[in-house]
mmCIF file of C-alpha atoms in Angstrom:
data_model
loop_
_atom_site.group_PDB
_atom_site.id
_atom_site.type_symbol
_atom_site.label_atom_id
_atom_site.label_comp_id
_atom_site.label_asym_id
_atom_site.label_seq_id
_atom_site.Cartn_x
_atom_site.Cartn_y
_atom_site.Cartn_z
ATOM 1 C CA UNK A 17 -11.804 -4.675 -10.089
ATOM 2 C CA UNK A 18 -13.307 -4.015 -6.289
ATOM 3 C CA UNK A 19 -13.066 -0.652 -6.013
ATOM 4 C CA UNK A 20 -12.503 0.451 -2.415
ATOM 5 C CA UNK A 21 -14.287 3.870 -0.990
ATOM 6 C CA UNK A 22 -13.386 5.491 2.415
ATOM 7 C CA UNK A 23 -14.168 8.525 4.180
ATOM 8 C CA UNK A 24 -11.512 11.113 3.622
ATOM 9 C CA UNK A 25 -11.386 12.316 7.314
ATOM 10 C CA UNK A 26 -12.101 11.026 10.904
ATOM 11 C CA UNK A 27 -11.482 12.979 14.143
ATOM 12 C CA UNK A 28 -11.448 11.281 18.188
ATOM 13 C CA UNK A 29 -10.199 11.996 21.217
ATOM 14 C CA UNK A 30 -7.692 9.869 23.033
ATOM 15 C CA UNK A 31 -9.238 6.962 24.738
ATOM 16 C CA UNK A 32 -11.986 6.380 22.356
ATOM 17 C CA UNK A 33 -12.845 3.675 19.725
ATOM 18 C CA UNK A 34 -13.058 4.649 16.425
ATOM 19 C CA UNK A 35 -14.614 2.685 13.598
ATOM 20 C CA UNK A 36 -13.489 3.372 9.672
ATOM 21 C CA UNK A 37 -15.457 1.610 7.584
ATOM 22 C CA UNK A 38 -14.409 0.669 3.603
ATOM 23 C CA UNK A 39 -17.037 0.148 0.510
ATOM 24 C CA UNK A 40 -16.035 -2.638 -1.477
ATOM 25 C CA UNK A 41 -19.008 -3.206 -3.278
ATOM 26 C CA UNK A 42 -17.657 -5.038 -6.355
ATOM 27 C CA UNK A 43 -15.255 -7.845 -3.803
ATOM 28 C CA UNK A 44 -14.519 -10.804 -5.697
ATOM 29 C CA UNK A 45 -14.513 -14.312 -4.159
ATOM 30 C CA UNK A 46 -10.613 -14.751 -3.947
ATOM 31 C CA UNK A 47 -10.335 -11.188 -2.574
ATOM 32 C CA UNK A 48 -8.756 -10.571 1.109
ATOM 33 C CA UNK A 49 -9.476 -7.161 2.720
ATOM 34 C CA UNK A 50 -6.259 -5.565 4.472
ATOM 35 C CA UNK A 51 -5.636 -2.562 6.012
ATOM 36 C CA UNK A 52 -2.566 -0.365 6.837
ATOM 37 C CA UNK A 53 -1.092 2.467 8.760
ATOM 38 C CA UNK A 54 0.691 5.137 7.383
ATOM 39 C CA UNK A 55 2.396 8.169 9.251
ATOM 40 C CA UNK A 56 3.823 10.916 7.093
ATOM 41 C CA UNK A 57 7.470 10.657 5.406
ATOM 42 C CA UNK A 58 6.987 6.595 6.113
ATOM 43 C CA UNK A 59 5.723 3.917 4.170
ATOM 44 C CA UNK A 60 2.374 2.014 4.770
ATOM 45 C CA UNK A 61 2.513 -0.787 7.794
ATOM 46 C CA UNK A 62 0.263 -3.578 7.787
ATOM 47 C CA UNK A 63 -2.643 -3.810 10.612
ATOM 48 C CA UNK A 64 -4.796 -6.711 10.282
ATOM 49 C CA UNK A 65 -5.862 -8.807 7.210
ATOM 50 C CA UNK A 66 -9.709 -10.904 6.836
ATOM 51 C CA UNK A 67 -11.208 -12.408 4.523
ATOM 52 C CA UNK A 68 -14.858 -13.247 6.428
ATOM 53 C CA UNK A 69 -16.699 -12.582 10.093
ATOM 54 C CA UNK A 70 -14.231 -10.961 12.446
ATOM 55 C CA UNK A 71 -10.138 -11.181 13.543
ATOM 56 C CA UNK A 72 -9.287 -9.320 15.936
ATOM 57 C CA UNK A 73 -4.797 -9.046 16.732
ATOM 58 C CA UNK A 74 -3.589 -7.154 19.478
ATOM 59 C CA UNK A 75 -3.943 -3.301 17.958
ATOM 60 C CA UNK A 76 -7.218 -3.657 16.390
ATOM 61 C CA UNK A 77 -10.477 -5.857 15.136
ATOM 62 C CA UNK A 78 -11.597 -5.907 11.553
ATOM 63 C CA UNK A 79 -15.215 -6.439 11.375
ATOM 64 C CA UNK A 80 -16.240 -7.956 7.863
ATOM 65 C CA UNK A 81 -20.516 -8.707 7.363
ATOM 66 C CA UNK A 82 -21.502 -11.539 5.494
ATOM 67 C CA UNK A 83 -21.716 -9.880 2.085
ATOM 68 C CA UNK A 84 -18.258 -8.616 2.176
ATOM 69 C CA UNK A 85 -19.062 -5.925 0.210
ATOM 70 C CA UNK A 86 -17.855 -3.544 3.308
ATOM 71 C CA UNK A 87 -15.251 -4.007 6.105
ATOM 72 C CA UNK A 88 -15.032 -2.161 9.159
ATOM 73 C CA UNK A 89 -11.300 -1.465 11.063
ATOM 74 C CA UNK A 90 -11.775 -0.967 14.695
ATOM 75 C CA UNK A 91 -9.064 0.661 17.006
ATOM 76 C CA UNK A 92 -9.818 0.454 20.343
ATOM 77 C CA UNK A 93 -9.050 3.490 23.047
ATOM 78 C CA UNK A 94 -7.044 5.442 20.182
ATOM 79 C CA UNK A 95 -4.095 7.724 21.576
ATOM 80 C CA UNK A 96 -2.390 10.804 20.011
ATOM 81 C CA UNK A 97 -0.129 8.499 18.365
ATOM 82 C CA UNK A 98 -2.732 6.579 16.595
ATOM 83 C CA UNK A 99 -2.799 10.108 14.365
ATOM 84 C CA UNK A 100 -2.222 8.402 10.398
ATOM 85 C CA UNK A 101 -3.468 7.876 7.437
ATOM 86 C CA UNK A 102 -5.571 4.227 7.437
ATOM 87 C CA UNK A 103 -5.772 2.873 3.962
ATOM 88 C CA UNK A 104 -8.071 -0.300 3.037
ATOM 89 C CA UNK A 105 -6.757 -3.026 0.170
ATOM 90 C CA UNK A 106 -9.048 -5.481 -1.436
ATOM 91 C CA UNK A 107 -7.002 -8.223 -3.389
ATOM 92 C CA UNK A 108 -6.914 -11.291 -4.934
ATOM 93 C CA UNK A 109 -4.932 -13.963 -2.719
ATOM 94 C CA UNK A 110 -3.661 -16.369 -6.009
ATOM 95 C CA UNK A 111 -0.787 -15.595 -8.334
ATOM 96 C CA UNK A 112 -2.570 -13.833 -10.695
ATOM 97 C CA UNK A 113 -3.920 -11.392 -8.729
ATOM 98 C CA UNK A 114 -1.080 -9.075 -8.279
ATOM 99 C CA UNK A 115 -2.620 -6.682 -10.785
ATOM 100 C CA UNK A 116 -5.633 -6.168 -9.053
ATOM 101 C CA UNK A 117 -4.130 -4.730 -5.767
ATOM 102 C CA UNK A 118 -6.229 -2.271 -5.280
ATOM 103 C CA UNK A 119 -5.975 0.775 -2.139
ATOM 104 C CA UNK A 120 -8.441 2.983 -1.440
ATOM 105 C CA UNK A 121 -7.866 6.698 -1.055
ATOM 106 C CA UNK A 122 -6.894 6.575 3.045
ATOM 107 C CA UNK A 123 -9.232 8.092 6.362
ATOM 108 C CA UNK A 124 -7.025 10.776 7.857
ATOM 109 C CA UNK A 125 -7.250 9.766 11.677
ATOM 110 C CA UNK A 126 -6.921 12.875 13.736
ATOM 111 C CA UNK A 127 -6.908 12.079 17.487
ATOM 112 C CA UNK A 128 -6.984 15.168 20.125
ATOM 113 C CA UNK A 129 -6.176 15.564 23.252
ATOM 114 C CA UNK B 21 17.700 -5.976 9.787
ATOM 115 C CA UNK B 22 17.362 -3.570 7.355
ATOM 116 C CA UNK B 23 13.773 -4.760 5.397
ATOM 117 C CA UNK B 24 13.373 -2.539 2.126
ATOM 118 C CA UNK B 25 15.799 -0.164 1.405
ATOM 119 C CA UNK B 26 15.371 2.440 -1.525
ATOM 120 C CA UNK B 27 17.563 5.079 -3.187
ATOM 121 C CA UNK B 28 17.754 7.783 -2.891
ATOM 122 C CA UNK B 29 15.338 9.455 -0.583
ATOM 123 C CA UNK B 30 14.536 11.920 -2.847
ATOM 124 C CA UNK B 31 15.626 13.578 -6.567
ATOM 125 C CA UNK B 32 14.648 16.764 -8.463
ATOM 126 C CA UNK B 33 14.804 15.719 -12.690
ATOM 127 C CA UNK B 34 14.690 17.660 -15.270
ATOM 128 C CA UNK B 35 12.404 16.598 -17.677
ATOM 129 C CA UNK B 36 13.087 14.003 -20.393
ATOM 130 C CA UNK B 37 15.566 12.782 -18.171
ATOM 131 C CA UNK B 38 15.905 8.527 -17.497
ATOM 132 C CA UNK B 39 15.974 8.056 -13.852
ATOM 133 C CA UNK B 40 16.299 4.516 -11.609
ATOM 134 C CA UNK B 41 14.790 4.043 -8.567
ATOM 135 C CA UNK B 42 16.180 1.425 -6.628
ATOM 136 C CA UNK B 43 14.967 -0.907 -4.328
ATOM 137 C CA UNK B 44 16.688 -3.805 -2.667
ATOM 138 C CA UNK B 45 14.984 -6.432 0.330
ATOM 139 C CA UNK B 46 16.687 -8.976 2.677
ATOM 140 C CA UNK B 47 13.633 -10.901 3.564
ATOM 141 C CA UNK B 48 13.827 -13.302 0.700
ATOM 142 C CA UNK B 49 10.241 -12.317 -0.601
ATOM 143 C CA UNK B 50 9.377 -13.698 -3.694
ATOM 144 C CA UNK B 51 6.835 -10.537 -4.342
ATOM 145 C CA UNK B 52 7.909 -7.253 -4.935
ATOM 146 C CA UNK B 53 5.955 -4.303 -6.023
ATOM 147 C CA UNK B 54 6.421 -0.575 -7.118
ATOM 148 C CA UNK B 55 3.399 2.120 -5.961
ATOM 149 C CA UNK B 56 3.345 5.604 -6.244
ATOM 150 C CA UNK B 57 1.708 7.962 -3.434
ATOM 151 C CA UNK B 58 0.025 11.305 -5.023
ATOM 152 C CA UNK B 59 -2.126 13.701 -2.655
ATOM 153 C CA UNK B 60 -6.056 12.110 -2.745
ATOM 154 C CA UNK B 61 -5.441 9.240 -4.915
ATOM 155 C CA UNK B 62 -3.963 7.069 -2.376
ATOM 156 C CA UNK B 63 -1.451 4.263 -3.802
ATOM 157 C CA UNK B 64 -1.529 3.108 -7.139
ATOM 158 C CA UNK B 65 0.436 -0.074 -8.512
ATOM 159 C CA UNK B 66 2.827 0.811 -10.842
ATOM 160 C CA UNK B 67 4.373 -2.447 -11.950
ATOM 161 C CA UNK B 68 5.190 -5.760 -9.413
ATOM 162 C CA UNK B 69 7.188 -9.002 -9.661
ATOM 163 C CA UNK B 70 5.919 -12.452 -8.074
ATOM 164 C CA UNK B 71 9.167 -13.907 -8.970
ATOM 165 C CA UNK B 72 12.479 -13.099 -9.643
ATOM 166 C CA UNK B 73 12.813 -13.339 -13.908
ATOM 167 C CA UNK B 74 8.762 -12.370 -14.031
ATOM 168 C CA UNK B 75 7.534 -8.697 -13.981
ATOM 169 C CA UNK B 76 3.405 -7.590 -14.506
ATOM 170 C CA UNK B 77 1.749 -4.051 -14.963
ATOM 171 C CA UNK B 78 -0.526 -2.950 -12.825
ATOM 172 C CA UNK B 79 -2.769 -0.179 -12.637
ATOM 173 C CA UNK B 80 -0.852 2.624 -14.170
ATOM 174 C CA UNK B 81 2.239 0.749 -15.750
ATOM 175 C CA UNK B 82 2.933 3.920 -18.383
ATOM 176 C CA UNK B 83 6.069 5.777 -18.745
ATOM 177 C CA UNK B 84 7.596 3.127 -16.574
ATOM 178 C CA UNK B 85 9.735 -0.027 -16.598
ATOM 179 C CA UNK B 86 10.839 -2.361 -13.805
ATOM 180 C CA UNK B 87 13.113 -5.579 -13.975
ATOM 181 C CA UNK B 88 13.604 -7.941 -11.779
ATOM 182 C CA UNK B 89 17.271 -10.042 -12.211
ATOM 183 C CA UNK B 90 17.575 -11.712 -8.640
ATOM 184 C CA UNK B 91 15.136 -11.993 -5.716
ATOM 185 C CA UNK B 92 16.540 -8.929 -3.658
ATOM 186 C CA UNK B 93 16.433 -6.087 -6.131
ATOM 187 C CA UNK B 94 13.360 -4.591 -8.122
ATOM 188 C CA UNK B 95 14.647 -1.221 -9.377
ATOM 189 C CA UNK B 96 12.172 1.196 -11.640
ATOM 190 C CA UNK B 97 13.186 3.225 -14.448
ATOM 191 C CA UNK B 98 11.597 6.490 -16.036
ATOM 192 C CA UNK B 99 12.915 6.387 -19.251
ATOM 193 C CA UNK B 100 12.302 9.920 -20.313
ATOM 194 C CA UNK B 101 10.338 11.844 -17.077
ATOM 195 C CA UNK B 102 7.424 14.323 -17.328
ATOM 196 C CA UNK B 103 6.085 16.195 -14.812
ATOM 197 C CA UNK B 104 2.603 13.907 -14.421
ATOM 198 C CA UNK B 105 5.390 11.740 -12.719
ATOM 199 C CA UNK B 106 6.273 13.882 -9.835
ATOM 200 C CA UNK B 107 4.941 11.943 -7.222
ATOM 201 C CA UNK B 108 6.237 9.619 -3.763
ATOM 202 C CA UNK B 109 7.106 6.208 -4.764
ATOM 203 C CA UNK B 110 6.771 3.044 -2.226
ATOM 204 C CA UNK B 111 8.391 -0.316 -3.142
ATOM 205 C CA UNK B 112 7.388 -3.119 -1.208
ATOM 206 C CA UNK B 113 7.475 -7.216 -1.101
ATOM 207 C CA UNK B 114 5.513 -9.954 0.133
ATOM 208 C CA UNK B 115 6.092 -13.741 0.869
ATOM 209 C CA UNK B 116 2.758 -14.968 0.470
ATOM 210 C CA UNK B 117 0.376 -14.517 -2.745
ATOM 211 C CA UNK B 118 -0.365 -11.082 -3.777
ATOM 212 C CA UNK B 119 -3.626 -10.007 -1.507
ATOM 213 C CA UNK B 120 -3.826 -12.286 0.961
ATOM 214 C CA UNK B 121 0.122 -11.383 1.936
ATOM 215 C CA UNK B 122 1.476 -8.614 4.463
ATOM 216 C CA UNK B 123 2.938 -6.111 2.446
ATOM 217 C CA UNK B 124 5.937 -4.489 3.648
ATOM 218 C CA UNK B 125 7.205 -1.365 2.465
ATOM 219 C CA UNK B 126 10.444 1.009 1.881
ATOM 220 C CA UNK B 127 10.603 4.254 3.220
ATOM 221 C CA UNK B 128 9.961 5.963 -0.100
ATOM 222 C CA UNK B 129 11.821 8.091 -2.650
ATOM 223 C CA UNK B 130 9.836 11.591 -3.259
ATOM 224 C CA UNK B 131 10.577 12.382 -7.313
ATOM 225 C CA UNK B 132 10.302 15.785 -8.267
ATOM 226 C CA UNK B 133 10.266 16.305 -12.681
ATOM 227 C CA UNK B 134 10.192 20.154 -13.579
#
């Protein structure tokens, strides 16, 4: 299974770009990387989804190398409501890979003033 | 448009008790899937369905059951709760195949077993 790793904590100020970056070391070649936002009391919301290179939508880019074996979320100019929890799933995109959904632990995002 | 609704919002069990979570969508998914939230461990999958009739475990399936009659509902059942369970739980459903669909999730029911 492709374990994901991300750092527990991340702190910005408002109008900066901030990078979170998740280990997937063990990605298999049907595996999608996806990432979602979660404030507290709410469920996860989906952000952007890759599988190779870069997509960019219009809240964020998701930078993924060659290897695949890391991926790399990209908010641009965060504001105080950008403050969440940013979680990273790796997962197989066929029908048998609902059992290998894997998230990874979350990066706090803290974003000052 | 309501999305995923789940009931209720929150319970306090006693232990050994059998409890149902329920969980109900109006987007027609075909995918539907049962997490729970703990502090530093992220989400875990519990159990998921990729069709109505069909139900899987995933990556910590024990001490629960799911079923899954028709497409909307998914409910989960603790048959006899322990404490280990206390925890947030998230359903959500996809249309598309398990990782390479947008997940979208319920608000959550926070389950409290003393």
């Amino acid at each position: 299974l492709a374990k994901t790793t991300q750092p527990i904590s991340m702190d910005s100020y408002e109008g900066q770009e901030v990078n979170i970056t998740c280990s997937h070391n063990n990605i298999a070649t049907n595996d999608y990387i996806t990432w979602y936002q979660q404030f507290p009391s709410q469920g996860p919301r989906f952000i952007i989804q890759g599988y190779k290179t870069k997509v960019t939508n219009e809240v964020a880019s998701l930078f993924i190398p060659a290897d695949r074996k890391s991926s790399t979320l990209s908010l641009p100019r965060v504001s105080l409501s950008d403050t969440a929890v940013y979680y990273c799933l790796v997962g197989a995109g066929f029908s048998g890979g609902y059992n290998k959904l894997i998230f990874g632990a979350g990066t706090r995002l803290a974003v000052h003033p | 448009i309501a999305g995923i609704t789940q009931a209720p919002t929150s319970q306090i069990l006693a232990a050994g008790r059998r409890m149902t979570l329920r969980c109900t969508q109006d987007m027609r998914h075909n995918a539907m899937y049962w997490y729970r939230q703990d502090l530093g461990l992220g989400l875990r999958l519990i159990h998921y369905s990729n069709t109505a009739g069909t139900t899987g475990k995933g990556e910590v399936p024990d001490g629960y059951s799911v079923s899954r009659a028709n497409t909307d509902d998914f409910p989960l059942t603790l048959a006899s709760a322990v404490p280990s369970q206390t925890s947030v739980y998230f359903c959500a459903s996809s249309g598309g195949l398990a990782g390479a669909a947008e997940q979208f999730f319920g608000p959550g029911t926070r389950l409290t077993v003393l």
